[in-house]
């Protein structure tokens, strides 16, 4: 079985360069790793910009990831722009900006709460778009196996053991009943501040189409308090229709070949 981590970063980087030329017709000048050099996603730099190139250990996962990203972005969700997928490599928009933990580190409490609230609203919008477009029927279901639920509940104990802190006693049976989904719904997995970005212009991207924070930032700079609308008011408001951003790379025709109707059992859960 292929490892989730790459064993030869140099070779992986060269293959990403070759894939960028083959798929996008663009010559790379550099390849680097936004995160660990063992990850399967790299930043490919060109003379006039960058993209993120990803190759998963299983093509089925990349195929589903491409389909989900394309669907969400085209419907105005705050995710990176889908650029191309050739059955092996997935190309997506590279997001310039700061990850939210870095934003929080340089912000006061009011600013941090406002940014976090906006990020949470974008996350909720991703879930609404996924429900509206039927993505909840395309991705693999979680918590359907008893051992998966058990491992999830044991997470605090494993963390406590790793850092030498006693973990609290948990009612495993009660928690297991709570996490059983009554009806399937789409979940943006691994939704944490480190997977959200604020662009230089103040717009927000959740580990990607932007939603402007410029008005909020202007209010904060002027010392004007900014409050989220009450939940009842937000529920009564119609969904905001946002135009999807245009891809920054021209993709040659015929480079994408997605099969969203492939058997569900061939897919793994993915991080969008």
Coordinates of N, CA and C in Angstrom, one line a residue, residues 72-254:
X72 N -18.0 23.2 -5.2 CA -18.1 24.2 -4.2 C -17.7 25.6 -4.8
X73 N -16.6 25.7 -5.5 CA -16.1 26.9 -6.0 C -17.0 27.5 -7.0
X74 N -17.6 26.7 -7.9 CA -18.5 27.2 -8.9 C -19.8 27.8 -8.3
X75 N -20.1 27.3 -7.1 CA -21.3 27.8 -6.4 C -21.0 28.9 -5.4
X76 N -19.8 29.4 -5.4 CA -19.5 30.6 -4.5 C -19.0 30.3 -3.1
X77 N -18.6 29.0 -2.9 CA -18.0 28.7 -1.6 C -16.6 29.2 -1.4
X78 N -16.2 29.4 -0.2 CA -14.9 30.0 0.1 C -13.8 28.9 0.1
X79 N -13.5 28.3 -1.0 CA -12.5 27.3 -1.2 C -11.6 27.7 -2.4
X80 N -10.5 27.1 -2.5 CA -9.6 27.5 -3.6 C -10.2 27.2 -4.9
X81 N -9.8 27.9 -6.0 CA -10.3 27.7 -7.3 C -9.7 26.4 -7.9
X82 N -10.6 25.5 -8.4 CA -10.2 24.3 -9.1 C -9.6 24.7 -10.4
X83 N -8.5 24.2 -10.8 CA -7.8 24.5 -12.1 C -7.8 23.4 -13.1
X84 N -7.4 22.2 -12.6 CA -7.3 21.1 -13.6 C -7.1 19.8 -12.8
X85 N -7.5 18.7 -13.4 CA -7.2 17.3 -12.9 C -7.0 16.4 -14.0
X86 N -5.9 15.6 -14.1 CA -5.7 14.8 -15.2 C -5.8 13.3 -14.9
X87 N -6.4 13.0 -13.7 CA -6.5 11.6 -13.3 C -5.4 11.2 -12.4
X88 N -4.4 12.0 -12.2 CA -3.3 11.8 -11.3 C -3.0 13.0 -10.4
X89 N -2.8 14.2 -11.1 CA -2.4 15.4 -10.4 C -3.6 16.4 -10.4
X90 N -3.9 17.0 -9.2 CA -4.9 18.0 -9.0 C -4.2 19.3 -8.9
X91 N -4.6 20.3 -9.7 CA -4.1 21.7 -9.7 C -5.1 22.6 -9.2
X92 N -4.8 23.4 -8.2 CA -5.7 24.3 -7.6 C -5.0 25.7 -7.3
X93 N -5.8 26.7 -7.1 CA -5.3 28.0 -6.8 C -4.4 28.1 -5.6
X94 N -3.4 28.8 -5.7 CA -2.5 29.1 -4.5 C -3.0 30.4 -3.9
X95 N -3.3 30.3 -2.6 CA -3.8 31.4 -1.8 C -2.7 32.2 -1.1
X96 N -2.6 33.5 -1.5 CA -1.6 34.4 -0.8 C -2.3 34.9 0.4
X97 N -1.6 35.0 1.5 CA -2.1 35.6 2.7 C -1.6 35.0 4.0
X98 N -2.3 35.1 5.1 CA -1.9 34.6 6.4 C -2.9 33.6 6.9
X99 N -2.4 32.5 7.4 CA -3.3 31.6 8.1 C -3.8 32.2 9.4
X100 N -5.0 31.8 9.7 CA -5.7 32.5 10.8 C -4.9 32.5 12.2
X101 N -4.2 31.4 12.5 CA -3.4 31.5 13.8 C -2.5 32.7 13.8
X102 N -1.9 33.0 12.6 CA -1.0 34.2 12.5 C -1.7 35.5 12.6
X103 N -2.9 35.5 12.0 CA -3.8 36.7 12.1 C -4.1 36.9 13.6
X104 N -4.5 35.9 14.3 CA -4.9 36.0 15.7 C -3.7 36.5 16.6
X105 N -2.5 36.0 16.3 CA -1.4 36.4 17.1 C -1.1 37.9 17.0
X106 N -1.5 38.5 15.9 CA -1.2 40.0 15.8 C -2.5 40.8 15.9
X107 N -3.5 40.2 16.5 CA -4.8 41.0 16.7 C -5.2 41.0 18.1
X108 N -6.1 42.0 18.4 CA -6.6 42.1 19.8 C -7.8 41.1 19.8
X109 N -8.5 41.0 21.0 CA -9.6 40.1 21.2 C -10.7 40.4 20.3
X110 N -11.1 41.6 20.1 CA -12.2 42.0 19.3 C -12.0 41.6 17.8
X111 N -10.8 41.9 17.3 CA -10.5 41.6 15.9 C -10.5 40.1 15.8
X112 N -9.9 39.3 16.7 CA -9.9 37.9 16.6 C -11.3 37.3 16.6
X113 N -12.1 37.8 17.5 CA -13.5 37.2 17.5 C -14.2 37.5 16.2
X114 N -14.0 38.7 15.6 CA -14.7 39.0 14.4 C -14.2 38.1 13.2
X115 N -12.9 37.9 13.1 CA -12.4 37.1 12.1 C -12.8 35.7 12.2
X116 N -12.8 35.2 13.5 CA -13.2 33.8 13.7 C -14.7 33.6 13.4
X117 N -15.5 34.6 13.7 CA -17.0 34.5 13.4 C -17.2 34.5 11.9
X118 N -16.5 35.3 11.2 CA -16.6 35.3 9.8 C -16.2 34.0 9.1
X119 N -15.1 33.4 9.7 CA -14.6 32.1 9.2 C -15.6 31.0 9.4
X120 N -16.3 31.1 10.6 CA -17.3 30.1 10.9 C -18.5 30.3 10.0
X121 N -18.9 31.5 9.7 CA -20.0 31.7 8.8 C -19.7 31.2 7.4
X122 N -18.4 31.4 6.9 CA -18.0 30.8 5.6 C -18.1 29.3 5.7
X123 N -17.7 28.7 6.8 CA -17.7 27.2 6.9 C -19.2 26.8 6.8
X124 N -20.1 27.5 7.5 CA -21.5 27.1 7.5 C -22.0 27.2 6.0
X125 N -21.6 28.3 5.3 CA -22.0 28.5 3.9 C -21.5 27.3 3.0
X126 N -20.3 26.8 3.3 CA -19.8 25.6 2.6 C -20.8 24.4 2.8
X127 N -21.2 24.2 4.0 CA -22.1 23.1 4.3 C -23.5 23.3 3.6
X128 N -24.0 24.6 3.6 CA -25.2 24.9 2.9 C -25.1 24.6 1.4
X129 N -24.0 25.1 0.8 CA -23.8 24.9 -0.7 C -23.7 23.4 -1.0
X130 N -23.0 22.6 -0.1 CA -22.9 21.2 -0.3 C -24.2 20.5 -0.3
X131 N -25.1 20.9 0.6 CA -26.4 20.3 0.7 C -27.3 20.7 -0.5
X132 N -27.2 21.9 -0.9 CA -28.0 22.4 -2.1 C -27.5 21.7 -3.4
X133 N -26.2 21.4 -3.5 CA -25.7 20.8 -4.8 C -25.7 19.2 -4.7
X134 N -26.1 18.6 -3.6 CA -26.1 17.2 -3.5 C -24.8 16.5 -3.2
X135 N -23.8 17.3 -2.7 CA -22.5 16.7 -2.4 C -22.6 15.7 -1.2
X136 N -23.6 15.9 -0.3 CA -23.7 15.0 0.8 C -24.1 13.6 0.3
X137 N -24.5 13.4 -0.9 CA -24.8 12.1 -1.5 C -23.6 11.5 -2.2
X138 N -22.5 12.3 -2.4 CA -21.4 11.9 -3.2 C -20.2 11.4 -2.4
X139 N -20.0 12.0 -1.1 CA -18.9 11.7 -0.3 C -19.1 10.5 0.6
X140 N -18.0 9.9 1.0 CA -18.2 8.7 1.9 C -18.7 9.1 3.2
X141 N -19.5 8.3 3.9 CA -20.1 8.6 5.2 C -19.1 8.2 6.3
X142 N -19.1 9.0 7.3 CA -18.3 8.8 8.5 C -19.2 8.2 9.6
X143 N -18.6 7.7 10.6 CA -19.2 7.1 11.8 C -20.2 6.0 11.6
X144 N -20.0 5.3 10.4 CA -20.9 4.2 10.2 C -20.3 2.9 10.7
X145 N -19.0 2.9 11.1 CA -18.3 1.7 11.6 C -18.1 2.0 13.1
X146 N -18.4 1.0 13.9 CA -18.3 1.1 15.4 C -16.8 1.4 15.8
X147 N -15.8 0.8 15.1 CA -14.5 1.0 15.5 C -14.0 2.5 15.2
X148 N -14.6 3.1 14.1 CA -14.3 4.5 13.8 C -14.7 5.4 14.9
X149 N -16.0 5.2 15.4 CA -16.5 6.0 16.5 C -15.7 5.8 17.7
X150 N -15.3 4.5 18.0 CA -14.5 4.3 19.2 C -13.2 5.0 19.2
X151 N -12.5 5.0 18.0 CA -11.2 5.7 17.9 C -11.4 7.2 18.1
X152 N -12.5 7.7 17.5 CA -12.7 9.1 17.7 C -12.9 9.5 19.2
X153 N -13.7 8.7 19.9 CA -13.9 9.0 21.3 C -12.6 8.9 22.1
X154 N -11.7 8.0 21.7 CA -10.5 7.8 22.4 C -9.4 8.8 22.2
X155 N -9.7 9.8 21.3 CA -8.7 10.8 20.9 C -8.2 11.6 22.1
X156 N -9.1 12.1 23.0 CA -8.6 12.9 24.2 C -7.6 12.0 25.0
X157 N -7.9 10.7 25.2 CA -7.0 9.9 25.9 C -5.6 9.7 25.3
X158 N -5.6 9.6 23.9 CA -4.4 9.5 23.2 C -3.6 10.8 23.3
X159 N -4.2 11.9 23.2 CA -3.5 13.2 23.3 C -3.0 13.3 24.7
X160 N -3.8 13.0 25.7 CA -3.3 13.1 27.1 C -2.1 12.2 27.4
X161 N -2.1 11.0 26.8 CA -1.0 10.1 27.0 C 0.3 10.7 26.4
X162 N 0.1 11.3 25.2 CA 1.2 11.8 24.5 C 1.9 13.0 25.2
X163 N 1.1 13.9 25.8 CA 1.6 15.1 26.5 C 1.7 14.9 28.0
X164 N 1.4 13.7 28.5 CA 1.5 13.5 29.9 C 0.5 14.2 30.8
X165 N -0.7 14.3 30.3 CA -1.8 15.0 31.0 C -2.9 14.0 31.2
X166 N -3.5 13.8 32.4 CA -4.6 12.9 32.6 C -5.8 13.4 31.9
X167 N -6.4 12.5 31.1 CA -7.6 12.8 30.4 C -8.9 12.6 31.2
X168 N -10.0 13.3 30.9 CA -11.2 13.1 31.7 C -11.9 11.8 31.4
X169 N -12.7 11.3 32.3 CA -13.4 10.1 32.0 C -14.6 10.5 31.1
X170 N -14.8 9.7 30.1 CA -15.9 10.0 29.1 C -16.9 8.8 29.1
X171 N -18.1 9.2 29.0 CA -19.2 8.2 28.8 C -19.2 7.7 27.4
X172 N -18.5 6.7 27.1 CA -18.3 6.3 25.7 C -19.7 5.9 25.0
X173 N -20.5 5.2 25.8 CA -21.8 4.8 25.2 C -22.7 6.1 24.8
X174 N -22.7 7.0 25.7 CA -23.5 8.2 25.5 C -23.0 9.0 24.3
X175 N -21.6 9.2 24.2 CA -21.0 9.9 23.1 C -21.3 9.2 21.8
X176 N -21.2 7.9 21.8 CA -21.4 7.1 20.6 C -22.8 7.3 20.1
X177 N -23.8 7.4 20.9 CA -25.1 7.7 20.5 C -25.2 9.1 19.9
X178 N -24.5 10.0 20.4 CA -24.6 11.4 20.0 C -24.0 11.6 18.6
X179 N -22.9 10.9 18.3 CA -22.2 11.1 17.0 C -22.8 10.3 15.9
X180 N -23.8 9.5 16.1 CA -24.5 8.8 15.1 C -25.4 9.7 14.3
X181 N -25.1 9.9 13.0 CA -25.9 10.9 12.2 C -27.3 10.3 11.9
X182 N -28.3 11.1 12.2 CA -29.7 10.7 11.8 C -29.9 10.8 10.4
X183 N -29.3 11.8 9.7 CA -29.4 12.0 8.3 C -28.1 12.4 7.8
X184 N -27.6 11.9 6.7 CA -26.3 12.3 6.2 C -26.2 13.8 5.9
X185 N -25.1 14.5 6.2 CA -24.9 15.8 5.8 C -23.4 16.0 5.5
X186 N -23.1 17.0 4.7 CA -21.7 17.2 4.3 C -20.9 17.9 5.4
X187 N -19.7 17.5 5.7 CA -18.9 18.1 6.7 C -17.5 18.4 6.1
X188 N -17.1 19.7 6.3 CA -15.8 20.1 5.9 C -14.8 19.6 6.9
X189 N -14.1 18.5 6.6 CA -13.3 17.8 7.6 C -12.0 18.6 7.9
X190 N -11.5 18.5 9.1 CA -10.3 19.2 9.5 C -10.5 20.7 9.4
X191 N -11.7 21.2 9.8 CA -11.9 22.6 9.8 C -11.4 23.3 11.0
X192 N -10.1 23.7 10.9 CA -9.5 24.4 12.0 C -8.9 25.7 11.5
X193 N -8.5 26.6 12.4 CA -8.0 27.9 12.0 C -6.8 27.8 11.1
X194 N -5.9 26.8 11.3 CA -4.8 26.7 10.4 C -5.1 26.4 9.0
X195 N -6.3 25.9 8.7 CA -6.7 25.6 7.3 C -7.6 26.7 6.8
X196 N -7.5 27.9 7.3 CA -8.2 29.1 6.7 C -7.2 30.2 6.5
X197 N -7.5 31.0 5.5 CA -6.5 32.1 5.1 C -7.2 33.4 5.0
X198 N -6.5 34.5 5.4 CA -6.9 35.8 5.1 C -6.0 36.4 4.1
X199 N -6.6 36.8 2.9 CA -5.8 37.3 1.8 C -5.3 38.7 2.2
X200 N -4.3 39.2 1.4 CA -3.8 40.5 1.6 C -4.8 41.6 1.6
X201 N -5.9 41.4 0.7 CA -6.9 42.5 0.6 C -8.0 42.4 1.7
X202 N -7.8 41.4 2.7 CA -8.7 41.3 3.8 C -9.8 40.3 3.5
X203 N -9.8 39.6 2.4 CA -10.9 38.6 2.1 C -10.5 37.3 2.8
X204 N -11.5 36.5 3.0 CA -11.3 35.2 3.7 C -11.5 34.0 2.8
X205 N -10.6 33.1 3.0 CA -10.7 31.8 2.2 C -10.5 30.7 3.2
X206 N -11.5 29.8 3.2 CA -11.4 28.6 4.0 C -10.8 27.5 3.3
X207 N -9.5 27.3 3.4 CA -8.6 26.3 2.8 C -9.0 26.0 1.4
X208 N -9.1 27.7 0.7 CA -9.7 28.6 -0.1 C -10.4 29.7 -0.4
X209 N -13.4 30.7 -2.9 CA -13.9 31.9 -3.4 C -14.0 32.9 -2.2
X210 N -13.4 34.0 -2.3 CA -13.3 34.9 -1.1 C -14.6 35.5 -0.7
X211 N -14.7 35.8 0.6 CA -15.8 36.6 1.1 C -15.2 37.8 1.7
X212 N -15.6 39.0 1.3 CA -14.9 40.2 1.7 C -15.0 40.5 3.2
X213 N -13.9 40.7 3.9 CA -13.9 41.2 5.2 C -13.5 42.7 5.3
X214 N -13.4 43.3 4.1 CA -12.9 44.6 4.1 C -13.8 45.6 4.9
X215 N -15.1 45.4 4.8 CA -16.0 46.3 5.6 C -15.8 46.1 7.1
X216 N -15.6 44.9 7.5 CA -15.4 44.6 8.9 C -14.1 45.2 9.4
X217 N -13.0 45.0 8.6 CA -11.7 45.5 8.9 C -11.8 47.0 9.0
X218 N -12.5 47.7 8.1 CA -12.6 49.1 8.1 C -13.3 49.6 9.4
X219 N -14.3 48.9 9.8 CA -15.0 49.2 11.0 C -14.1 49.1 12.2
X220 N -13.3 48.0 12.3 CA -12.4 47.8 13.4 C -11.3 48.9 13.4
X221 N -10.8 49.3 12.3 CA -9.8 50.3 12.2 C -10.3 51.7 12.7
X222 N -11.6 51.9 12.5 CA -12.3 53.1 12.9 C -12.8 53.1 14.3
X223 N -12.7 51.9 14.9 CA -13.1 51.7 16.3 C -14.6 51.5 16.4
X224 N -15.3 51.2 15.3 CA -16.7 50.9 15.2 C -17.0 49.5 15.5
X225 N -17.8 49.1 16.5 CA -18.1 47.7 16.8 C -18.8 47.0 15.7
X226 N -18.5 45.8 15.4 CA -19.1 45.0 14.4 C -19.7 43.8 15.0
X227 N -21.0 43.6 14.8 CA -21.7 42.5 15.5 C -22.4 41.7 14.4
X228 N -22.3 40.3 14.6 CA -23.0 39.4 13.7 C -24.5 39.6 13.9
X229 N -25.3 39.4 12.8 CA -26.7 39.4 12.9 C -27.2 38.3 13.8
X230 N -28.3 38.5 14.6 CA -28.9 37.5 15.4 C -29.2 36.3 14.5
X231 N -29.2 35.1 15.2 CA -29.4 33.8 14.4 C -30.8 33.8 13.7
X232 N -31.8 34.3 14.4 CA -33.2 34.3 13.8 C -33.2 35.2 12.5
X233 N -32.5 36.4 12.6 CA -32.4 37.3 11.4 C -31.7 36.6 10.3
X234 N -30.5 35.9 10.6 CA -29.7 35.3 9.6 C -30.5 34.2 8.9
X235 N -31.4 33.4 9.7 CA -32.1 32.3 9.2 C -33.2 32.8 8.2
X236 N -33.7 34.1 8.4 CA -34.8 34.6 7.6 C -34.2 35.2 6.3
X237 N -32.9 35.5 6.3 CA -32.3 36.1 5.1 C -32.1 35.1 4.0
X238 N -32.3 35.5 2.7 CA -32.1 34.6 1.6 C -30.6 34.3 1.5
X239 N -30.2 33.2 0.9 CA -28.8 32.9 0.7 C -28.1 33.9 -0.1
X240 N -26.9 34.3 0.2 CA -26.2 35.3 -0.6 C -25.6 34.6 -1.8
X241 N -25.9 35.1 -3.0 CA -25.3 34.6 -4.2 C -24.1 35.3 -4.6
X242 N -22.9 34.6 -4.5 CA -21.7 35.2 -4.8 C -21.1 34.6 -6.1
X243 N -20.6 35.4 -6.9 CA -20.0 34.9 -8.2 C -18.7 34.3 -7.9
X244 N -18.5 33.1 -8.5 CA -17.2 32.4 -8.3 C -16.1 33.2 -9.0
X245 N -14.9 33.2 -8.3 CA -13.8 33.9 -8.9 C -13.3 33.1 -10.1
X246 N -12.8 33.9 -11.1 CA -12.3 33.3 -12.3 C -11.0 32.6 -12.0
X247 N -10.7 31.4 -12.5 CA -9.4 30.7 -12.3 C -8.3 31.6 -12.9
X248 N -7.2 31.5 -12.2 CA -6.0 32.3 -12.6 C -5.2 31.7 -13.6
X249 N -5.5 30.5 -14.0 CA -4.8 29.7 -15.0 C -5.7 29.3 -16.1
X250 N -5.4 29.5 -17.3 CA -6.2 29.0 -18.4 C -5.9 27.5 -18.6
X251 N -6.9 26.7 -18.5 CA -6.7 25.2 -18.5 C -7.1 24.7 -19.9
X252 N -6.2 24.0 -20.6 CA -6.5 23.5 -21.9 C -7.8 22.6 -21.9
X253 N -8.6 22.7 -22.9 CA -9.8 21.9 -23.0 C -9.5 20.4 -22.9
X254 N -10.4 19.7 -22.2 CA -10.2 18.2 -22.2 C -9.3 17.7 -21.1

